[in-house]
Coordinates of C-alpha atoms in Angstrom, one line a residue:
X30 CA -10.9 -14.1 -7.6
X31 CA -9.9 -11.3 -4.8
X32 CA -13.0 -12.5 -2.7
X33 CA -12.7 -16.2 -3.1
X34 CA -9.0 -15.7 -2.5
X35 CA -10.0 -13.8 0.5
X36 CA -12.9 -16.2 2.1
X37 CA -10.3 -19.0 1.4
X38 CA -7.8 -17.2 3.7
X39 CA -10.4 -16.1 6.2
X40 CA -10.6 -19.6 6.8
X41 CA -6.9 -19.8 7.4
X42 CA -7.0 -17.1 9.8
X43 CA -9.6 -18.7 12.0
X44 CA -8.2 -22.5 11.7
X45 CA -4.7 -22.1 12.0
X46 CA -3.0 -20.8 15.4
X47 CA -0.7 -17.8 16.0
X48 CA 2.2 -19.5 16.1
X49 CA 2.0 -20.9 12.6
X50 CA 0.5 -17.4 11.1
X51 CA 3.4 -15.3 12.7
X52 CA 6.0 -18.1 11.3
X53 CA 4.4 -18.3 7.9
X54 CA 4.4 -14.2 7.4
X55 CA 7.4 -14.0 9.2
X56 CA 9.6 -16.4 6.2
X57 CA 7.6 -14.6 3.7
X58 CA 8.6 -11.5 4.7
X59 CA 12.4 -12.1 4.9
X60 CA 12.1 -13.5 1.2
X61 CA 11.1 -10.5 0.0
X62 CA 13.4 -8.3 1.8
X63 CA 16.2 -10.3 0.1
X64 CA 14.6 -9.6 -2.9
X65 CA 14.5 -5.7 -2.0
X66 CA 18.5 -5.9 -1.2
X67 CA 19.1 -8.0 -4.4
X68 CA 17.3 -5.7 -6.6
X69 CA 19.5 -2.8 -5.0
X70 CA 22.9 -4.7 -4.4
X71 CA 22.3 -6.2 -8.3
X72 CA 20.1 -3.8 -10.6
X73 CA 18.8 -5.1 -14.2
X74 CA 20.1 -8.5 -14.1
X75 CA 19.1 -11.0 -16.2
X76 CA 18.8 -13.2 -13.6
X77 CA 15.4 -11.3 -12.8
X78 CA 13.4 -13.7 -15.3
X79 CA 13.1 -10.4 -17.5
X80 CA 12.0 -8.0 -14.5
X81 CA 15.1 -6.2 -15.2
X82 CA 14.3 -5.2 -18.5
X83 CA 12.0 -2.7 -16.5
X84 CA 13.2 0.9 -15.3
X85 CA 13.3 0.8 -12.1
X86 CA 12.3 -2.8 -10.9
X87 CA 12.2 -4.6 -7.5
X88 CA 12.1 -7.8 -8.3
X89 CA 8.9 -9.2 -8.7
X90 CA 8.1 -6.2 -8.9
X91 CA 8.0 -3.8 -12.0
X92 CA 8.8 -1.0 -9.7
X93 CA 9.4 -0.4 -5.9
X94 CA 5.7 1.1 -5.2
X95 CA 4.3 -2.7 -6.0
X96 CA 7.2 -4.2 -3.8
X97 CA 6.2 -1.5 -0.7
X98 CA 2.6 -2.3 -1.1
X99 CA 3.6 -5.8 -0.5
X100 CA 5.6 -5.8 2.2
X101 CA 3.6 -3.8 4.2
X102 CA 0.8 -6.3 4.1
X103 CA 3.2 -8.9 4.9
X104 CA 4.9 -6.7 7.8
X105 CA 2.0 -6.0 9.7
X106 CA 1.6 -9.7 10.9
X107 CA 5.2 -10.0 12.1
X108 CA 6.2 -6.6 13.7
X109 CA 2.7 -7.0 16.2
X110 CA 4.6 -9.4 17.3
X111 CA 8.3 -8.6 17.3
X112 CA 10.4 -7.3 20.7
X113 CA 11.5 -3.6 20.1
X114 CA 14.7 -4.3 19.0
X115 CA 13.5 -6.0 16.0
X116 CA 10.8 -3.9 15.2
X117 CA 13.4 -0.7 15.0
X118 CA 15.1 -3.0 12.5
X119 CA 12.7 -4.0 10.4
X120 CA 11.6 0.0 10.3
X121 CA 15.6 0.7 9.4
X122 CA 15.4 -1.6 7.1
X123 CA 12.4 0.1 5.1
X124 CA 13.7 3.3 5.3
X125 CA 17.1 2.3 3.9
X126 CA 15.3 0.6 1.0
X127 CA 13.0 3.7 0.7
X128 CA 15.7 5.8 0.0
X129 CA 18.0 3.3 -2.1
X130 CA 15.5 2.8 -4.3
X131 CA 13.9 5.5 -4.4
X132 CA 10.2 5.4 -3.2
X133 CA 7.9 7.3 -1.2
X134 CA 5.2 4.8 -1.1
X135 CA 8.1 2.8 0.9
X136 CA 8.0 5.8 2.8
X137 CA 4.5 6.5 3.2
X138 CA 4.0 2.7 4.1
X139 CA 6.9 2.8 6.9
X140 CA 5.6 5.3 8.8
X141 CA 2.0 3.5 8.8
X142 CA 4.3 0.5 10.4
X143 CA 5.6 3.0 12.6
X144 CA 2.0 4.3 13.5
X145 CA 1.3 0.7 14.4
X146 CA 4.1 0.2 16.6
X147 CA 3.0 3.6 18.5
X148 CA -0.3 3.4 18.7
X149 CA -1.9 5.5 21.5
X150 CA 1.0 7.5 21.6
X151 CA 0.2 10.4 19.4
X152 CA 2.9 12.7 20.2
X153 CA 6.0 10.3 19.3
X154 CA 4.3 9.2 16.3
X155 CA 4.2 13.0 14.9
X156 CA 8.2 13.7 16.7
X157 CA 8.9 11.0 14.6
X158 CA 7.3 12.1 11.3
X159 CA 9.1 15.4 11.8
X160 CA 12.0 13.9 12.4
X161 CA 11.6 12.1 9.0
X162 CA 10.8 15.1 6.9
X163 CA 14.0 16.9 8.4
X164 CA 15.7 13.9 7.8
X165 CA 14.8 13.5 3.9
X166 CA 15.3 17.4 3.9
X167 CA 19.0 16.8 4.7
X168 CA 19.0 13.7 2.0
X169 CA 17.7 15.5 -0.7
X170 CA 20.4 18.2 -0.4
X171 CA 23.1 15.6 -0.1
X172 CA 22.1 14.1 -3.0
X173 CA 21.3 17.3 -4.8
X174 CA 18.3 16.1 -6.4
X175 CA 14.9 15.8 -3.5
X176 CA 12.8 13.3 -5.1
X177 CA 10.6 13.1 -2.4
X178 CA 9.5 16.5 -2.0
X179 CA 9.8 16.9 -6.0
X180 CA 6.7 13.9 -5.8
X181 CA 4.6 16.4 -3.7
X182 CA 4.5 18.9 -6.5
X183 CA 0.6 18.8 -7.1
X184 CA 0.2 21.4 -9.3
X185 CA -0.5 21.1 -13.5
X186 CA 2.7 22.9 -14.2
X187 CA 4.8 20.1 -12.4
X188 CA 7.3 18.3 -14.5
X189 CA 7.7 15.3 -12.2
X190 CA 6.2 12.6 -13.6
X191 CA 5.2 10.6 -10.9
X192 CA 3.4 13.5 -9.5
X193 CA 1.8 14.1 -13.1
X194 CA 0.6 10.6 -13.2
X195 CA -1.0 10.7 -9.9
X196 CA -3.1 13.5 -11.0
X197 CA -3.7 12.0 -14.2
X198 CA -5.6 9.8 -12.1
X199 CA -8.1 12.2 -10.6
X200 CA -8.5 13.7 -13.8
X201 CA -9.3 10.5 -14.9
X202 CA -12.3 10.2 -12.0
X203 CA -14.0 13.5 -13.4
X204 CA -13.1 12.6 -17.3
X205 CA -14.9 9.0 -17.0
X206 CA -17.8 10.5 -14.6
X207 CA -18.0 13.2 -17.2
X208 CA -18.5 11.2 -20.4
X209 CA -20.4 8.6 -19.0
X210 CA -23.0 10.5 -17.0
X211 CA -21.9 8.8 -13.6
X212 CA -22.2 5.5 -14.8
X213 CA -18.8 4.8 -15.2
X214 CA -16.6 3.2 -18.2
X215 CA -17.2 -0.5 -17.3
X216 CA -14.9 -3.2 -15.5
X217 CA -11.6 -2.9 -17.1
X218 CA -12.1 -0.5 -19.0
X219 CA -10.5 2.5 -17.9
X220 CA -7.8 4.2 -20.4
X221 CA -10.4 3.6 -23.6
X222 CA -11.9 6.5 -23.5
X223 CA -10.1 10.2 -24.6
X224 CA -7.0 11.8 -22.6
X225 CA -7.2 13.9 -20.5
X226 CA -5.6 17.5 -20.1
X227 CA -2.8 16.5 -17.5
X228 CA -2.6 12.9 -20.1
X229 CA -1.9 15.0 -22.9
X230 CA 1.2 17.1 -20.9
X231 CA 2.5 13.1 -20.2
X232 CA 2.1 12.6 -23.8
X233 CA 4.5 14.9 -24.8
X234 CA 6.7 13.8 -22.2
X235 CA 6.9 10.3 -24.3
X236 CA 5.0 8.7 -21.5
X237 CA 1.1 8.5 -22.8
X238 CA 0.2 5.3 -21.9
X239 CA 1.7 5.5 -17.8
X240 CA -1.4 5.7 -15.5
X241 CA -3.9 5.5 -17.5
X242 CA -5.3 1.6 -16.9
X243 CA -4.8 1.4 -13.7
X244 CA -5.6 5.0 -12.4
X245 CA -2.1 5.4 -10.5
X246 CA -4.3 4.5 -7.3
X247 CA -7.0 2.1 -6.8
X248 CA -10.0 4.9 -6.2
X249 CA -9.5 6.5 -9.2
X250 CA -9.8 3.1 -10.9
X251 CA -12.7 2.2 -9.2
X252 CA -14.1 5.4 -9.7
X253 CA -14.1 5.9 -13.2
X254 CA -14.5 2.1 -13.9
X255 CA -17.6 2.2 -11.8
X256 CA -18.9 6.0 -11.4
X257 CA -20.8 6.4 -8.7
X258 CA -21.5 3.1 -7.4
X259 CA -17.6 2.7 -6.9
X260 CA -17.3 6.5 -5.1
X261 CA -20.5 5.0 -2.8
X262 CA -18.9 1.0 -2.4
X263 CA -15.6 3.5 -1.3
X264 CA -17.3 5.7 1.0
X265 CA -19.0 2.8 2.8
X266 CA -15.5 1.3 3.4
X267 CA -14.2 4.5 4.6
X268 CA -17.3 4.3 7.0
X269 CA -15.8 1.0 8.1
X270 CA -12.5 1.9 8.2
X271 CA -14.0 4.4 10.8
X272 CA -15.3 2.2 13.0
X273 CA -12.0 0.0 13.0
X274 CA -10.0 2.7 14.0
X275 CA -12.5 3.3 17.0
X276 CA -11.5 0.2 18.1
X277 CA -7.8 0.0 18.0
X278 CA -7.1 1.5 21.1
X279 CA -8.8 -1.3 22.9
X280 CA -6.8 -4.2 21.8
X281 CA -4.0 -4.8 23.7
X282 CA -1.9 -6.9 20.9
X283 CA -1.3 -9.8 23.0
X284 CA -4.7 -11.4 23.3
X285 CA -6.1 -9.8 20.5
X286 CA -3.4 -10.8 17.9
X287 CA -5.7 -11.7 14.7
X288 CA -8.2 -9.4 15.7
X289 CA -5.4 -6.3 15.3
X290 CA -3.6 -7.6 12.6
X291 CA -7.5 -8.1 10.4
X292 CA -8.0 -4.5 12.0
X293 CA -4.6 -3.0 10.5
X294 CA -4.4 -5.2 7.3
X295 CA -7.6 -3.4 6.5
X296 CA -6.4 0.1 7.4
X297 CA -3.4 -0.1 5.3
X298 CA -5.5 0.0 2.3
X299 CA -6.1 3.2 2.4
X300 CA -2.8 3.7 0.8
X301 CA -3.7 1.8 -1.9
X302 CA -6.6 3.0 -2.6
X303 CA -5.3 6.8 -2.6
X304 CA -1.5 6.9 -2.8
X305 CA -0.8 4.1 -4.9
X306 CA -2.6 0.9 -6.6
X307 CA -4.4 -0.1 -9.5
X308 CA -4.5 -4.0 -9.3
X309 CA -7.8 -5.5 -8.0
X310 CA -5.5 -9.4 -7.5
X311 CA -3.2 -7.3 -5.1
X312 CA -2.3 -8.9 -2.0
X313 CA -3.4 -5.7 -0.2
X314 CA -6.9 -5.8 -1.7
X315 CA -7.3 -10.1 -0.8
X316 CA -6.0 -9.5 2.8
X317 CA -8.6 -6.9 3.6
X318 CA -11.4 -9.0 1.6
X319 CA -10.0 -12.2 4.2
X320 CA -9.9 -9.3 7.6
X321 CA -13.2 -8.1 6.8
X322 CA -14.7 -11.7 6.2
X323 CA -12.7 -12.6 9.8
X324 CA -14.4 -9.8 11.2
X325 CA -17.5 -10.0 10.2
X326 CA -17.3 -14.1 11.7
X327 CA -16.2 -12.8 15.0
X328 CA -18.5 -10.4 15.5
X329 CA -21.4 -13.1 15.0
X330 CA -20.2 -15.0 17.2
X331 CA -20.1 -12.5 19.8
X332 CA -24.0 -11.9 19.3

């Protein structure tokens, strides 16, 4: 379904113009950041269609990583092509929601939105990232509780559980490689086979099932759900990913509109695939499947 979903809007990218692709995004966009402020402003409401029955949700979202994974796909379209004063807003705007809610994927994918608007400017991309750690520093002390820096705990002993579940799902990786001899556990199938050592501390936290279908991040369910096939399909990617970046700087983002936005659709999986993910159907995964279809067309053309 991700790939015919993905050749399907391939084909919209190359039929319809820049006008009506900027527009389209561009309503979706402001939807879902309604949504965000809703889901803030209004918390566990029934009106959510049960969504609010979850712990943290963002509606339509079970919880604000799925919403940030989202919008970023949805953002990178628009702010190309926004004037500066808008794009500092939309980025505001993030970062507000990012620490409302709380959510360091949010985070994580603001600053890849800021990356885009500074590309080939190295040194105010990293002033700003500086600027951000100070600045959730000073928020976490306010607040007395850092959550963000609490998430970067790493180690076994952590007691975070976020950090514990994205663990759990490289343990998972070397568990499923382990038991099946590389072959991997089989589509869907991740989470049958037996816990593993950082699953069994989330266990007796009351939280055995959390991570363990969907990996936490899209590698690790590839990786165990595939062995080493998936870690090779991944590595190839990575390869391509490569190459896009290569070509970045030479787009100038007027003439070159789809071309960047297939470019950086496809880059911002890389947070899915090793921050936060798990859903093959994710509009992340069918907007990459639809940039590297595009890509793939223009470059045969130009042969």
């Amino acid at each position: 379904m991700a790939i015919a979903l993905g050749v399907f809007i391939q084909k919209l990218f190359s039929d319809i113009s820049e006008k009506y692709l900027f527009e389209g995004f561009k309503l979706t966009l402001i939807i879902f950041i309604i949504f965000g402020w809703l889901s803030i402003l209004i918390p566990n409401s029934k009106i959510y269609f049960g969504f609010g029955d979850f712990n943290n949700p963002v509606f339509p979202f079970a919880e604000p990583s799925y919403y940030a994974l989202c919008v970023l796909s949805i953002s990178i379209p628009v702010i190309i092509k926004l004037n500066i004063k808008f794009k500092i807003l939309l980025i505001s705007n993030f970062i507000l929601q990012a620490l409302y809610f709380p959510s360091l994927t949010l985070i994580l994918c603001t600053l890849f939105l800021i990356a885009l608007v500074l590309r080939g400017h190295m040194k105010k991309f990293l002033l700003i990232i500086l600027i951000a750690v100070l600045s959730i520093l000073i928020f976490g002390e306010l607040v007395g509780e850092n959550y963000f820096f609490s998430r970067l705990d790493l180690s076994a002993g952590s007691t975070n559980i976020s950090s514990l579940t994205y663990l759990q799902g490289w343990h998972e990786i070397f568990k499923a490689l382990q038991d099946t001899s590389g072959f991997g556990l089989g589509y869907r199938q991740m989470g049958t086979n037996s816990q593993t050592e950082v699953g069994l501390m989330l266990d007796s936290y009351g939280f055995s099932d959390l991570g363990r279908k969907d990996g936490s991040f899209l590698f690790s369910r590839i990786a165990s759900e595939f062995g080493v096939l998936g870690i090779l399909l991944v590595c190839l990617y990575i390869f391509w990913l490569i190459f896009i970046w290569s070509k970045i700087s030479k787009l100038n983002g007027e003439q070159d509109y789809k071309i960047l936005f297939t470019y950086f659709i496809a880059l911002s999986s890389l947070i899915e695939l090793f921050i936060r993910g798990g859903n093959y159907l994710s509009s992340t995964l069918i907007l990459s499947v639809a940039s590297a279809c595009y890509l793939y067309k223009m470059t045969r053309k130009c042969l």
